[in-house]
Coordinates of C-alpha atoms in Angstrom, one line a residue:
M12 CA 130.6 0.8 -56.6
L13 CA 126.8 0.9 -56.9
R14 CA 125.6 4.3 -57.9
R15 CA 123.2 6.2 -55.3
G16 CA 121.3 9.2 -55.7
C17 CA 121.9 12.4 -54.9
Q18 CA 121.7 13.4 -51.1
E19 CA 121.8 17.5 -51.8
P20 CA 118.8 19.4 -52.7
T21 CA 118.6 20.5 -56.0
F22 CA 117.1 23.5 -55.2
E23 CA 117.3 25.3 -51.4
R24 CA 117.0 28.4 -49.5
L25 CA 117.6 29.0 -46.5
G26 CA 118.1 31.8 -43.5
T27 CA 120.8 31.8 -40.9
W28 CA 120.2 29.9 -37.7
S29 CA 122.9 29.8 -34.1
S30 CA 122.8 25.8 -33.6
S31 CA 120.5 22.8 -34.2
R32 CA 120.0 19.8 -32.2
G33 CA 119.0 17.8 -35.3
K34 CA 122.7 14.9 -35.1
D35 CA 121.6 14.7 -31.5
A36 CA 118.6 13.3 -32.3
I37 CA 119.9 11.6 -35.2
E38 CA 122.5 9.8 -33.3
M39 CA 119.9 9.0 -30.6
F40 CA 117.2 7.2 -33.5
E41 CA 120.3 5.5 -34.9
A42 CA 121.0 4.0 -31.9
Y43 CA 117.1 2.5 -31.8
G44 CA 118.2 1.0 -35.5
R45 CA 117.2 3.9 -37.9
R46 CA 118.9 4.2 -41.3
Y47 CA 119.6 7.1 -41.7
Y48 CA 120.3 8.7 -45.7
G49 CA 121.9 11.9 -46.3
S50 CA 118.3 13.9 -46.9
Q51 CA 117.4 13.3 -44.7
K52 CA 118.8 13.8 -41.8
H53 CA 119.9 17.7 -43.2
E54 CA 115.9 17.7 -43.0
M55 CA 116.8 16.8 -39.2
E56 CA 119.6 19.4 -39.1
V57 CA 117.0 21.8 -40.7
F58 CA 114.9 20.8 -38.4
F59 CA 116.0 21.3 -35.5
A60 CA 117.7 25.5 -36.5
R61 CA 117.6 27.4 -33.5
D62 CA 118.0 30.8 -33.7
E63 CA 119.7 33.0 -30.3
N64 CA 116.7 32.8 -28.3
G65 CA 116.2 28.8 -28.9
G66 CA 113.8 29.4 -31.0
F67 CA 112.9 28.6 -34.7
A68 CA 114.7 29.7 -37.2
A69 CA 113.0 28.4 -39.0
K70 CA 109.6 29.6 -38.8
S71 CA 108.2 27.4 -42.0
I72 CA 109.9 25.5 -44.0
G73 CA 108.8 23.2 -47.8
I74 CA 110.1 20.4 -48.0
T75 CA 109.3 18.6 -51.8
K76 CA 110.7 15.3 -53.1
P77 CA 109.7 13.0 -56.1
R78 CA 107.4 9.9 -54.6
Q79 CA 109.1 6.9 -52.9
N80 CA 112.4 9.0 -52.0
G81 CA 111.0 8.5 -48.4
K82 CA 110.6 12.4 -47.4
S83 CA 108.3 12.0 -44.6
F84 CA 110.9 9.8 -42.8
A85 CA 112.1 12.3 -41.5
A86 CA 109.4 14.6 -40.5
R87 CA 108.3 11.2 -38.4
D88 CA 111.3 11.0 -35.7
Y89 CA 111.1 15.1 -35.5
C90 CA 107.5 14.4 -34.1
I91 CA 108.1 11.7 -31.8
W92 CA 111.6 13.6 -30.7
Q93 CA 109.4 17.0 -30.1
A94 CA 106.3 15.2 -28.2
A95 CA 108.2 12.7 -25.8
V96 CA 111.8 15.0 -26.0
E97 CA 110.7 18.4 -25.6
G98 CA 107.4 18.6 -23.8
N99 CA 106.3 20.1 -27.6
S100 CA 102.7 18.9 -28.6
V101 CA 102.4 18.8 -33.1
L102 CA 99.6 17.7 -35.2
Y103 CA 100.0 15.6 -37.9
S104 CA 98.0 16.7 -40.7
A105 CA 97.4 14.6 -44.0
H106 CA 95.3 14.9 -47.3
H107 CA 94.4 11.1 -47.2
G108 CA 93.0 9.2 -44.3
R109 CA 95.4 5.8 -45.1
T110 CA 98.3 8.5 -45.5
V111 CA 97.2 10.1 -41.9
R112 CA 96.5 5.9 -40.0
K113 CA 99.8 5.0 -41.8
M114 CA 101.6 7.5 -39.9
F115 CA 100.1 6.9 -36.8
K116 CA 101.0 3.7 -36.5
E117 CA 104.1 3.8 -37.6
M118 CA 104.9 6.1 -34.4
C119 CA 103.0 3.7 -32.6
D120 CA 105.3 1.1 -33.4
F121 CA 108.2 2.9 -32.8
I122 CA 106.9 4.7 -29.8
E123 CA 105.5 0.6 -28.6
A124 CA 108.9 -1.2 -29.0
H125 CA 111.4 0.5 -27.2
E126 CA 111.0 1.0 -24.0
D127 CA 112.2 3.9 -21.8
F128 CA 109.8 6.0 -24.8
K129 CA 106.9 3.3 -23.8
A130 CA 107.7 4.4 -20.1
E131 CA 107.1 8.3 -20.9
L132 CA 104.0 7.5 -22.6
D133 CA 100.9 7.7 -21.1
Y134 CA 98.0 6.5 -23.4
I135 CA 97.3 6.1 -27.6
Y136 CA 94.1 6.6 -28.0
K137 CA 92.9 4.9 -31.7
A138 CA 89.1 5.9 -32.5
G139 CA 89.0 6.1 -35.7
G140 CA 89.4 9.8 -36.3
Y141 CA 91.4 10.9 -33.7
E142 CA 94.3 8.9 -33.3
G143 CA 96.1 9.6 -31.0
I144 CA 99.6 9.8 -29.1
Y145 CA 99.6 11.5 -25.4
F146 CA 102.5 11.6 -23.1
K147 CA 103.0 12.2 -19.4
N148 CA 105.2 15.2 -19.3
G149 CA 101.8 16.7 -20.8
A150 CA 102.7 17.2 -25.0
C151 CA 100.4 14.8 -27.1
I152 CA 100.5 14.1 -30.9
E153 CA 97.8 14.1 -32.6
F154 CA 96.8 13.3 -36.4
Q155 CA 94.1 14.5 -38.9
T156 CA 93.0 14.5 -41.5
R157 CA 92.7 17.7 -43.9
T158 CA 89.1 19.6 -44.0
A159 CA 88.3 23.1 -44.3
S160 CA 85.9 23.0 -40.9
G161 CA 89.3 23.8 -39.1
G162 CA 91.8 21.7 -36.8
R163 CA 90.9 19.0 -33.8
G164 CA 90.9 22.5 -31.2
G165 CA 94.0 21.9 -29.6
T166 CA 96.7 23.9 -29.7
Y167 CA 99.9 23.2 -31.0
R168 CA 103.6 24.0 -31.2
I169 CA 105.0 21.7 -34.5
L170 CA 102.6 21.7 -37.2
V171 CA 103.3 18.7 -40.2
L172 CA 101.2 19.3 -43.2
D173 CA 101.8 16.5 -45.3
E174 CA 100.6 15.5 -48.2
A175 CA 100.6 19.8 -49.4
Q176 CA 100.4 19.8 -53.0
E177 CA 96.8 19.0 -51.6
L178 CA 96.3 21.6 -49.3
T179 CA 94.2 24.5 -50.5
N180 CA 93.9 27.8 -49.6
A181 CA 90.4 27.2 -47.3
Q182 CA 92.2 24.5 -45.5
M183 CA 94.9 26.0 -44.2
E184 CA 92.3 29.4 -42.7
A185 CA 90.9 26.7 -41.0
I186 CA 93.6 25.3 -39.1
I187 CA 97.1 27.0 -39.1
P188 CA 94.7 28.8 -35.6
T189 CA 95.6 25.7 -33.8
V190 CA 99.8 27.0 -34.0
S191 CA 98.8 31.3 -33.9
A192 CA 99.4 31.0 -29.6
A193 CA 101.0 28.2 -29.2
A194 CA 103.0 29.5 -26.1
E195 CA 104.3 32.6 -24.1
L196 CA 106.2 33.9 -26.7
E197 CA 108.6 35.4 -23.2
D198 CA 109.4 32.3 -23.3
G199 CA 112.2 32.5 -25.4
A200 CA 110.8 29.5 -27.9
G201 CA 106.9 30.9 -28.7
E202 CA 106.5 30.3 -32.0
P203 CA 105.5 27.5 -33.7
Q204 CA 106.8 26.1 -36.2
K205 CA 104.9 24.9 -39.3
I206 CA 106.3 22.1 -42.0
Y207 CA 104.9 21.1 -45.2
I208 CA 106.2 17.9 -47.5
G209 CA 104.7 17.4 -51.1
T210 CA 105.4 16.7 -54.3
V211 CA 104.8 18.2 -57.8
P212 CA 100.7 19.0 -57.8
G213 CA 99.2 17.6 -61.3
P214 CA 96.2 18.0 -63.0
E215 CA 94.3 16.4 -60.4
C216 CA 95.4 18.3 -57.1
S217 CA 93.1 21.4 -56.4
G218 CA 95.4 22.4 -54.0
T219 CA 97.4 25.7 -54.4
V220 CA 99.2 27.0 -51.0
F221 CA 102.5 24.6 -51.8
R222 CA 102.6 25.0 -55.8
D223 CA 102.4 29.1 -54.1
M224 CA 105.4 28.6 -51.9
H225 CA 107.4 27.1 -54.7
D226 CA 107.0 29.7 -56.9
R227 CA 108.1 32.4 -53.9
A228 CA 111.0 30.4 -53.3
H229 CA 112.3 30.3 -56.2
E230 CA 111.5 33.9 -56.6
G231 CA 113.1 35.2 -53.4
T232 CA 109.9 36.1 -51.8
T233 CA 109.4 34.5 -48.9
S234 CA 110.3 33.5 -45.6
V235 CA 109.5 30.1 -46.0
W236 CA 112.9 27.8 -46.2
W237 CA 112.5 25.5 -48.8
L238 CA 114.5 22.6 -50.1
E239 CA 114.0 21.2 -53.4
W240 CA 115.0 17.8 -55.6
G241 CA 114.3 18.3 -59.0
V242 CA 114.7 18.8 -62.4
Q243 CA 115.7 22.5 -62.5
A244 CA 113.6 23.8 -66.1
N245 CA 112.1 25.9 -67.4
G246 CA 110.0 23.7 -69.6
L247 CA 108.9 19.7 -70.7
D248 CA 110.9 20.3 -73.9
E249 CA 114.2 21.0 -72.0
V250 CA 113.8 18.1 -69.4
A251 CA 116.0 15.2 -71.0
L252 CA 113.7 12.5 -69.5
D253 CA 115.4 9.3 -70.4
D254 CA 119.0 11.2 -68.5
V255 CA 120.0 8.5 -66.0
D256 CA 121.7 10.9 -64.2
N257 CA 118.0 12.7 -63.3
W258 CA 117.1 10.1 -62.3
Y259 CA 119.9 10.6 -59.8
L260 CA 120.1 13.6 -59.3
A261 CA 116.1 14.0 -58.6
N262 CA 115.9 10.6 -56.1
P263 CA 117.9 10.5 -52.8
A264 CA 116.2 6.7 -53.3
M265 CA 117.8 5.6 -56.0
G266 CA 120.3 2.8 -55.9
R267 CA 119.0 2.3 -52.3
R268 CA 114.8 1.4 -52.3
M269 CA 114.8 2.4 -56.2
S270 CA 116.6 1.3 -58.9
E271 CA 117.4 2.0 -62.9
A272 CA 115.3 -0.9 -64.3
T273 CA 111.7 0.2 -62.0
V274 CA 113.0 3.7 -63.3
R275 CA 113.2 2.6 -67.0
D276 CA 110.0 0.8 -66.9
E277 CA 107.9 4.0 -65.4
L278 CA 109.3 6.2 -68.6
D279 CA 108.0 2.9 -70.5
T280 CA 104.6 3.3 -69.0
M281 CA 104.2 7.0 -67.8
S282 CA 103.1 9.9 -69.6
P283 CA 106.4 12.9 -70.6
D284 CA 105.0 15.4 -67.9
G285 CA 103.3 13.0 -65.7
F286 CA 107.3 11.1 -65.8
A287 CA 108.9 14.7 -64.9
R288 CA 106.6 15.3 -62.2
E289 CA 106.4 12.1 -60.4
R290 CA 109.6 10.8 -61.1
L291 CA 112.0 14.1 -61.7
G292 CA 110.5 16.4 -59.4
W293 CA 110.0 18.5 -62.3
W294 CA 107.4 22.0 -61.6
P295 CA 106.1 23.3 -64.8
P296 CA 106.1 26.8 -65.1
V297 CA 102.2 27.4 -65.2
A298 CA 99.4 25.2 -62.7
L299 CA 97.6 22.3 -64.5
V300 CA 93.9 22.8 -64.7
V301 CA 91.8 21.3 -61.9
E302 CA 89.4 18.0 -62.7
T303 CA 86.2 18.5 -61.9
G304 CA 83.7 15.8 -60.6
C305 CA 80.3 14.6 -61.7
I306 CA 78.6 15.5 -58.4
D307 CA 78.2 19.9 -58.3
A308 CA 80.1 20.2 -54.8
D309 CA 77.1 22.9 -53.8
S310 CA 74.3 20.4 -54.6
W311 CA 76.5 18.0 -52.3
D312 CA 76.5 20.9 -49.2
A313 CA 73.5 21.4 -49.7
L314 CA 72.1 18.1 -48.4
S315 CA 73.7 18.5 -45.8
I316 CA 71.9 18.1 -42.7
A317 CA 72.3 17.9 -38.5
K318 CA 73.0 14.6 -36.7
N319 CA 69.5 15.1 -34.9
A320 CA 67.3 14.8 -38.5
V321 CA 69.0 11.2 -39.3
P322 CA 66.2 9.3 -39.6
H323 CA 65.5 6.7 -37.0
E324 CA 63.4 4.9 -38.3
G325 CA 63.0 1.8 -40.2
A326 CA 66.2 -1.0 -40.7
P327 CA 69.8 0.3 -43.1
S328 CA 70.6 -1.5 -45.3
F329 CA 74.6 -2.0 -45.1
A330 CA 77.5 -1.4 -47.8
M331 CA 81.6 -3.3 -48.0
K332 CA 83.0 -2.1 -50.5
F333 CA 87.3 -3.3 -50.1
S334 CA 89.7 -0.8 -53.0
D335 CA 91.0 -2.8 -56.1
D336 CA 94.4 -3.3 -54.0
G337 CA 92.7 -5.0 -51.7
L338 CA 94.4 -3.1 -49.4
F339 CA 91.5 -1.4 -47.7
G340 CA 87.3 -1.8 -47.2
C341 CA 84.6 1.0 -46.6
I342 CA 82.0 0.2 -45.3
A343 CA 78.4 2.6 -45.7
A344 CA 74.8 2.3 -44.1
C345 CA 71.9 3.9 -45.7
R346 CA 68.0 4.1 -44.8
K347 CA 65.0 6.3 -45.7
H348 CA 63.1 9.4 -44.3
A349 CA 59.2 9.0 -43.5
D350 CA 59.4 10.8 -46.6
G351 CA 61.1 8.7 -49.3
R352 CA 64.0 10.1 -49.3
Y353 CA 67.7 8.4 -48.9
H354 CA 69.9 9.0 -46.2
T355 CA 73.1 7.5 -46.0
E356 CA 76.6 7.5 -44.2
V357 CA 79.7 6.1 -43.9
I358 CA 80.7 3.3 -40.9
T359 CA 84.5 3.6 -41.6
E360 CA 87.1 3.0 -43.5
R361 CA 89.5 0.8 -42.6
T362 CA 93.0 -1.0 -43.9
L363 CA 93.4 -4.8 -44.6
E364 CA 96.9 -5.3 -42.2
C365 CA 94.7 -6.4 -40.2
G366 CA 92.7 -9.4 -42.1
I367 CA 89.4 -9.4 -42.9
N368 CA 87.7 -10.4 -40.0
W369 CA 85.9 -7.2 -38.0
F370 CA 83.8 -6.3 -41.5
V371 CA 82.4 -10.2 -41.0
E372 CA 82.0 -9.2 -37.5
F373 CA 80.0 -6.0 -38.6
A374 CA 78.0 -7.8 -40.5
L375 CA 77.1 -11.0 -38.2
R376 CA 75.9 -8.7 -35.4
R377 CA 73.7 -7.2 -38.2
E378 CA 72.3 -10.1 -39.1
D379 CA 68.8 -9.9 -36.9
T380 CA 68.6 -6.0 -37.8
A381 CA 69.5 -4.9 -41.3
G382 CA 67.4 -4.8 -44.2
G383 CA 70.1 -5.9 -46.4
I384 CA 73.9 -5.9 -47.3
V385 CA 75.4 -6.1 -49.8
I386 CA 79.0 -6.9 -51.0
D387 CA 81.6 -5.6 -53.3
G388 CA 85.5 -5.3 -54.6
G389 CA 87.3 -9.3 -56.3
G390 CA 88.6 -11.1 -54.6
T391 CA 88.1 -9.8 -50.1
A392 CA 84.4 -9.3 -51.0
D393 CA 84.1 -13.4 -51.8
I394 CA 85.6 -14.1 -48.7
V395 CA 83.7 -12.2 -46.8
Y396 CA 80.8 -13.7 -48.8
K397 CA 81.1 -17.0 -47.9
N398 CA 82.7 -16.4 -44.5
L399 CA 79.0 -14.9 -44.0
I400 CA 77.4 -18.0 -45.9
N401 CA 79.7 -20.1 -43.9
H402 CA 78.1 -18.6 -40.2
G403 CA 74.8 -19.7 -41.8
M404 CA 74.0 -15.5 -43.0
P405 CA 71.0 -16.4 -45.3
K406 CA 71.3 -15.8 -48.3
Q407 CA 68.3 -13.6 -49.4
M408 CA 70.4 -10.6 -47.3
V409 CA 73.6 -10.8 -48.3
I410 CA 74.3 -10.1 -52.3
M411 CA 77.1 -9.9 -53.7
S412 CA 77.0 -7.6 -56.2
G413 CA 77.8 -7.9 -59.9
T414 CA 78.6 -5.1 -62.4
H415 CA 75.5 -3.9 -63.6
D416 CA 74.6 -3.7 -59.5
F417 CA 77.6 -1.3 -59.3
T418 CA 77.0 1.1 -62.6
M419 CA 73.5 0.8 -60.9
A420 CA 73.9 1.7 -57.6
C421 CA 76.5 4.7 -59.0
S422 CA 74.3 6.5 -61.0
L423 CA 71.9 6.3 -58.6
F424 CA 73.6 8.0 -56.4
V425 CA 74.4 10.8 -58.3
D426 CA 70.9 10.9 -59.5
S427 CA 69.6 11.9 -56.1
V428 CA 72.1 14.1 -55.7
L429 CA 70.7 16.2 -58.4
M430 CA 67.0 15.6 -57.4
G431 CA 67.7 16.5 -54.7
N432 CA 66.6 12.9 -52.9
M433 CA 68.8 12.3 -50.0
T434 CA 70.2 13.7 -47.4
H435 CA 73.6 13.3 -45.7
I436 CA 76.0 15.1 -42.2
S437 CA 78.9 16.0 -43.0
Q438 CA 81.5 13.4 -43.6
P439 CA 84.9 15.0 -44.3
G440 CA 85.9 11.6 -45.7
L441 CA 82.9 11.2 -47.6
D442 CA 82.1 14.9 -48.8
E443 CA 85.1 14.9 -50.1
S444 CA 85.0 12.2 -52.3
A445 CA 82.0 12.9 -53.8
K446 CA 82.1 15.8 -54.5
N447 CA 85.8 14.7 -56.6
V448 CA 84.9 11.5 -58.4
R449 CA 84.7 11.7 -62.4
R450 CA 82.2 9.0 -64.0
R451 CA 84.7 6.0 -65.7
R452 CA 83.3 3.9 -68.6
I453 CA 83.2 0.0 -67.0
G454 CA 83.0 -2.0 -70.4
K455 CA 79.7 -2.0 -71.7
A456 CA 77.5 -2.1 -68.2
G457 CA 77.5 1.8 -68.2
Y458 CA 79.5 3.5 -65.8
G459 CA 81.7 3.7 -61.6
F460 CA 83.1 5.9 -60.3
D461 CA 87.7 7.3 -60.0
G462 CA 88.8 9.8 -57.5
I463 CA 89.7 13.0 -58.7
N464 CA 91.7 16.2 -57.3
G465 CA 93.4 14.2 -54.6
A466 CA 90.7 12.0 -53.7
D467 CA 89.7 8.7 -53.3
A468 CA 86.4 7.3 -54.6
L469 CA 85.6 4.4 -52.4
P470 CA 83.9 5.9 -49.6
A471 CA 81.4 7.2 -52.7
E472 CA 81.5 4.4 -54.3
T473 CA 80.7 2.4 -50.9
A474 CA 77.9 4.8 -50.1
A475 CA 76.3 4.4 -53.6
L476 CA 76.2 1.2 -53.0
A477 CA 74.4 1.0 -49.5
L478 CA 71.5 3.2 -51.2
W479 CA 71.8 0.5 -54.0
A480 CA 70.9 -2.1 -51.2
C481 CA 68.3 0.3 -49.1
E482 CA 65.8 0.0 -52.7
Y483 CA 67.0 -3.5 -54.6
I484 CA 67.7 -5.7 -51.2
D485 CA 64.0 -7.0 -50.2
W486 CA 64.7 -7.8 -46.5
E487 CA 62.6 -7.8 -43.8
P488 CA 64.3 -7.7 -40.6
D489 CA 63.2 -9.3 -36.8
D490 CA 63.5 -5.4 -35.3
D491 CA 65.3 -2.0 -35.8
L492 CA 68.8 -1.3 -35.2
Q493 CA 71.0 3.1 -34.9
I494 CA 72.5 3.4 -38.1
G495 CA 76.6 2.7 -37.5

């Protein structure tokens, strides 16, 4: 018989409850074709736990599993049930925009694929950064990439905080008020519920909230309900990395979507502490050190300007950069102020699931008005470039950047920040990226960027290329265009 991963938490701290509709929800979703691991069924039972008054038995729940174990699967269906069935508004938040977009798409796909759910749908709003699913009963599921400046402005009954290992105190203080007054307490079910889902924080994580929850759960000094899959050990020397029993103990997906051969390869290619954290769910006894980037956060923030101060004269230059894995693309723009300083913004970051046509169309619409377009990012960039040239765009206007161009762009970007020679508007994705990049050596050509503390380098890299295009591409457009 095929061996399966352990479905019971290796450490768990729960309170008491009077009832749970978890099994009802599981039966309903299974009728639509969903299939749950035992661990996910257990999570659903805990999510739905209610006290004698019908309120949430657990006001806060923390779940930690190693990667690729379906840790957000049950929470996704719980969000749909809460909004569509019970009429509660939900905010789903994650650290990375990519995670938010993926979860939004998965929920939309499920709802639109089933007529009875679709019949309860009012509308879906798909604008980047403001995604939301709205139901006729007045409830909604809204989606947000976390920042330190606040939530969506709404009031929610359920708050799901994915990638919780990245959660900082500043972000917590900004987002928690959105669920502080979800309903009238006299209703018996007015208090909100918060669900934290994450992995063991690594040295790149700047968040401390999830770590504190873990420590207090093990100390028994918190009311947070905690479910943990992972090897329990005080030190790395106590973790038997090559013990196959530990692999099955920490990973519910073992024998289903994860094989012993895959884990063996991870063991052979990862560092010992990395394997212990990422695959065995081992929590080091002391929080690891957070890395610092090459751009000072205060210096970056000092260059932020209001939207009404953005320059509008002269032609903007644009950059398109594609991630190394070919899954995402980003567009940024740059224009000069009258005093010669640069101003740069990220226009969009998009998944390439539906192809590259959007990027091609964006550039073609600006053929007569842009001051130059630079494209970077392996094979995807080459395809976009060829499409533009085949559509008649002048070769002098659109440039495929080389390694030397890219390293020069990154250097120019850092220097412009340090010298105060650029401005930007407040954009959570670009702000996070710029404050959390370090230099990485690219052969003998110079330095590019790597993301640290869980940040994505792509927005900062694209903004740097837009700045480079503004400085070095000499192209005179026919008329003017607003940035974006």
